Amino acid sequence: MIRDGLKGLLTVLIALLAASTSPAASAAGFPSLFDTVEYRGGSMGVLPEWQRVLGDIERETPLYRQCDHADGPCEPQALLAWQAMLKSQEGGEPMVQLRAVNRFVNRWQARSDLETHERDDHWASPLTFLRHSGDCEDFAIMKYVSLRQLGFTSETLRVVVVQDVLRDMSHAVLAVHVEGQVLILDNLFQAVLPQAMVSQYLPYYSVNETARFAHLPPSGVLMATSPWDIAPSMVALP
């Protein structure tokens, strides 16, 4: 779970909507996530954890492949296994790559941010994840970076913060637009599933390297913890 409670998610969602201007056309043909209406935002400033982890990833990227021809040990050791898995998937079919990445990353046991970082919310870069594991958004970030290394474009990928209406808690997954459909990579299950098969998820917001999106439920659907139920006057609709 990303956070205990709804306050942080509400703050982010309200900021995202307030800074959005109109419903977004599908970015690079990205279909609607879980049939929601999405609003595209501009600055990443309302998502400081995502901003920070993007900077960490940029600094780490030269290190990811440095173990290929290293004479000495690499740190962390799991970096070798990660890069070997990615190398084995180069040039493969997209669906095969997705399944391999999902299986590999899901081998780590989930750990809360309080356990690993002694704070409520910390988005981890791949090297941090390989050392300590992480929680749901850290799994999604690890899969995001893995697929970027395999050649997937940022426009085909979204880290998605959702409400799991069955467990009544916030969660994060990776959504991938490939071969005309949106597929979900989740640390809770090994299968790579079309979004229609994980209908228990309703997204709050999604993000990639270039854009962020706020999401409103489809008409007639009301989330148990919907911001429209709790504080409708706080949301600045475009």
PDB file of N, CA and C in Angstrom, residues 84-123:
ATOM      1  N   ALA A  84      20.922  -9.514 -16.530  1.00  0.00           N
ATOM      2  CA  ALA A  84      20.944 -10.760 -17.291  1.00  0.00           C
ATOM      3  C   ALA A  84      19.547 -11.093 -17.812  1.00  0.00           C
ATOM      4  N   MET A  85      18.532 -10.872 -16.968  1.00  0.00           N
ATOM      5  CA  MET A  85      17.162 -11.120 -17.400  1.00  0.00           C
ATOM      6  C   MET A  85      16.797 -10.208 -18.562  1.00  0.00           C
ATOM      7  N   LEU A  86      17.127  -8.915 -18.442  1.00  0.00           N
ATOM      8  CA  LEU A  86      16.807  -7.982 -19.512  1.00  0.00           C
ATOM      9  C   LEU A  86      17.544  -8.334 -20.804  1.00  0.00           C
ATOM     10  N   LYS A  87      18.804  -8.701 -20.666  1.00  0.00           N
ATOM     11  CA  LYS A  87      19.578  -9.062 -21.860  1.00  0.00           C
ATOM     12  C   LYS A  87      18.960 -10.259 -22.568  1.00  0.00           C
ATOM     13  N   SER A  88      18.433 -11.213 -21.792  1.00  0.00           N
ATOM     14  CA  SER A  88      17.816 -12.403 -22.391  1.00  0.00           C
ATOM     15  C   SER A  88      16.523 -12.070 -23.120  1.00  0.00           C
ATOM     16  N   GLN A  89      15.934 -10.904 -22.817  1.00  0.00           N
ATOM     17  CA  GLN A  89      14.661 -10.517 -23.418  1.00  0.00           C
ATOM     18  C   GLN A  89      14.813  -9.532 -24.574  1.00  0.00           C
ATOM     19  N   GLU A  90      16.019  -9.091 -24.846  1.00  0.00           N
ATOM     20  CA  GLU A  90      16.223  -8.112 -25.918  1.00  0.00           C
ATOM     21  C   GLU A  90      15.765  -8.671 -27.259  1.00  0.00           C
ATOM     22  N   GLY A  91      14.953  -7.879 -27.966  1.00  0.00           N
ATOM     23  CA  GLY A  91      14.466  -8.296 -29.278  1.00  0.00           C
ATOM     24  C   GLY A  91      13.326  -9.285 -29.243  1.00  0.00           C
ATOM     25  N   GLY A  92      12.809  -9.592 -28.048  1.00  0.00           N
ATOM     26  CA  GLY A  92      11.744 -10.565 -27.933  1.00  0.00           C
ATOM     27  C   GLY A  92      10.373  -9.983 -28.220  1.00  0.00           C
ATOM     28  N   GLU A  93       9.381 -10.841 -28.221  1.00  0.00           N
ATOM     29  CA  GLU A  93       8.004 -10.395 -28.401  1.00  0.00           C
ATOM     30  C   GLU A  93       7.563  -9.595 -27.182  1.00  0.00           C
ATOM     31  N   PRO A  94       6.815  -8.510 -27.388  1.00  0.00           N
ATOM     32  CA  PRO A  94       6.414  -7.666 -26.260  1.00  0.00           C
ATOM     33  C   PRO A  94       5.714  -8.423 -25.132  1.00  0.00           C
ATOM     34  N   MET A  95       4.789  -9.309 -25.453  1.00  0.00           N
ATOM     35  CA  MET A  95       4.074 -10.035 -24.405  1.00  0.00           C
ATOM     36  C   MET A  95       5.010 -10.927 -23.604  1.00  0.00           C
ATOM     37  N   VAL A  96       5.971 -11.539 -24.272  1.00  0.00           N
ATOM     38  CA  VAL A  96       6.951 -12.377 -23.580  1.00  0.00           C
ATOM     39  C   VAL A  96       7.805 -11.513 -22.660  1.00  0.00           C
ATOM     40  N   GLN A  97       8.189 -10.339 -23.129  1.00  0.00           N
ATOM     41  CA  GLN A  97       8.976  -9.419 -22.307  1.00  0.00           C
ATOM     42  C   GLN A  97       8.206  -8.977 -21.071  1.00  0.00           C
ATOM     43  N   LEU A  98       6.928  -8.646 -21.262  1.00  0.00           N
ATOM     44  CA  LEU A  98       6.113  -8.206 -20.133  1.00  0.00           C
ATOM     45  C   LEU A  98       6.019  -9.295 -19.068  1.00  0.00           C
ATOM     46  N   ARG A  99       5.781 -10.512 -19.506  1.00  0.00           N
ATOM     47  CA  ARG A  99       5.652 -11.609 -18.543  1.00  0.00           C
ATOM     48  C   ARG A  99       6.967 -11.852 -17.813  1.00  0.00           C
ATOM     49  N   ALA A 100       8.086 -11.782 -18.538  1.00  0.00           N
ATOM     50  CA  ALA A 100       9.390 -12.014 -17.914  1.00  0.00           C
ATOM     51  C   ALA A 100       9.708 -10.945 -16.877  1.00  0.00           C
ATOM     52  N   VAL A 101       9.444  -9.685 -17.224  1.00  0.00           N
ATOM     53  CA  VAL A 101       9.703  -8.584 -16.286  1.00  0.00           C
ATOM     54  C   VAL A 101       8.806  -8.710 -15.062  1.00  0.00           C
ATOM     55  N   ASN A 102       7.536  -8.992 -15.275  1.00  0.00           N
ATOM     56  CA  ASN A 102       6.612  -9.104 -14.148  1.00  0.00           C
ATOM     57  C   ASN A 102       7.022 -10.226 -13.199  1.00  0.00           C
ATOM     58  N   ARG A 103       7.364 -11.386 -13.756  1.00  0.00           N
ATOM     59  CA  ARG A 103       7.780 -12.520 -12.922  1.00  0.00           C
ATOM     60  C   ARG A 103       9.050 -12.204 -12.155  1.00  0.00           C
ATOM     61  N   PHE A 104      10.028 -11.586 -12.837  1.00  0.00           N
ATOM     62  CA  PHE A 104      11.310 -11.310 -12.188  1.00  0.00           C
ATOM     63  C   PHE A 104      11.136 -10.354 -11.009  1.00  0.00           C
ATOM     64  N   VAL A 105      10.472  -9.244 -11.238  1.00  0.00           N
ATOM     65  CA  VAL A 105      10.344  -8.238 -10.184  1.00  0.00           C
ATOM     66  C   VAL A 105       9.489  -8.767  -9.033  1.00  0.00           C
ATOM     67  N   ASN A 106       8.489  -9.554  -9.348  1.00  0.00           N
ATOM     68  CA  ASN A 106       7.608 -10.072  -8.303  1.00  0.00           C
ATOM     69  C   ASN A 106       8.263 -11.112  -7.410  1.00  0.00           C
ATOM     70  N   ARG A 107       9.500 -11.495  -7.720  1.00  0.00           N
ATOM     71  CA  ARG A 107      10.228 -12.407  -6.833  1.00  0.00           C
ATOM     72  C   ARG A 107      10.577 -11.746  -5.505  1.00  0.00           C
ATOM     73  N   TRP A 108      10.651 -10.431  -5.491  1.00  0.00           N
ATOM     74  CA  TRP A 108      10.971  -9.722  -4.242  1.00  0.00           C
ATOM     75  C   TRP A 108       9.750  -9.739  -3.318  1.00  0.00           C
ATOM     76  N   GLN A 109       9.998  -9.829  -2.039  1.00  0.00           N
ATOM     77  CA  GLN A 109       8.913  -9.781  -1.067  1.00  0.00           C
ATOM     78  C   GLN A 109       8.608  -8.328  -0.740  1.00  0.00           C
ATOM     79  N   ALA A 110       7.346  -7.962  -0.817  1.00  0.00           N
ATOM     80  CA  ALA A 110       6.960  -6.575  -0.565  1.00  0.00           C
ATOM     81  C   ALA A 110       7.289  -6.177   0.868  1.00  0.00           C
ATOM     82  N   ARG A 111       7.779  -4.940   1.011  1.00  0.00           N
ATOM     83  CA  ARG A 111       8.073  -4.375   2.327  1.00  0.00           C
ATOM     84  C   ARG A 111       7.550  -2.947   2.354  1.00  0.00           C
ATOM     85  N   SER A 112       7.067  -2.522   3.496  1.00  0.00           N
ATOM     86  CA  SER A 112       6.506  -1.184   3.620  1.00  0.00           C
ATOM     87  C   SER A 112       7.614  -0.138   3.657  1.00  0.00           C
ATOM     88  N   ASP A 113       7.238   1.104   3.349  1.00  0.00           N
ATOM     89  CA  ASP A 113       8.201   2.207   3.425  1.00  0.00           C
ATOM     90  C   ASP A 113       8.689   2.421   4.850  1.00  0.00           C
ATOM     91  N   LEU A 114       7.849   2.167   5.824  1.00  0.00           N
ATOM     92  CA  LEU A 114       8.279   2.291   7.219  1.00  0.00           C
ATOM     93  C   LEU A 114       9.390   1.300   7.528  1.00  0.00           C
ATOM     94  N   GLU A 115       9.294   0.084   6.979  1.00  0.00           N
ATOM     95  CA  GLU A 115      10.333  -0.922   7.190  1.00  0.00           C
ATOM     96  C   GLU A 115      11.643  -0.524   6.527  1.00  0.00           C
ATOM     97  N   THR A 116      11.568  -0.070   5.292  1.00  0.00           N
ATOM     98  CA  THR A 116      12.777   0.141   4.501  1.00  0.00           C
ATOM     99  C   THR A 116      13.354   1.539   4.626  1.00  0.00           C
ATOM    100  N   HIS A 117      12.493   2.538   4.856  1.00  0.00           N
ATOM    101  CA  HIS A 117      12.968   3.924   4.830  1.00  0.00           C
ATOM    102  C   HIS A 117      12.563   4.729   6.065  1.00  0.00           C
ATOM    103  N   GLU A 118      11.819   4.110   6.976  1.00  0.00           N
ATOM    104  CA  GLU A 118      11.375   4.756   8.208  1.00  0.00           C
ATOM    105  C   GLU A 118      10.590   6.034   7.931  1.00  0.00           C
ATOM    106  N   ARG A 119       9.767   5.986   6.891  1.00  0.00           N
ATOM    107  CA  ARG A 119       8.871   7.080   6.568  1.00  0.00           C
ATOM    108  C   ARG A 119       7.647   6.498   5.869  1.00  0.00           C
ATOM    109  N   ASP A 120       6.571   7.301   5.809  1.00  0.00           N
ATOM    110  CA  ASP A 120       5.308   6.786   5.302  1.00  0.00           C
ATOM    111  C   ASP A 120       5.282   6.608   3.792  1.00  0.00           C
ATOM    112  N   ASP A 121       5.998   7.451   3.056  1.00  0.00           N
ATOM    113  CA  ASP A 121       5.889   7.405   1.601  1.00  0.00           C
ATOM    114  C   ASP A 121       7.234   7.707   0.976  1.00  0.00           C
ATOM    115  N   HIS A 122       7.820   6.707   0.324  1.00  0.00           N
ATOM    116  CA  HIS A 122       9.106   6.882  -0.350  1.00  0.00           C
ATOM    117  C   HIS A 122       9.077   6.071  -1.633  1.00  0.00           C
ATOM    118  N   TRP A 123       9.267   6.731  -2.766  1.00  0.00           N
ATOM    119  CA  TRP A 123       9.297   6.043  -4.052  1.00  0.00           C
ATOM    120  C   TRP A 123      10.752   5.678  -4.364  1.00  0.00           C
TER     121      TRP A 123
END
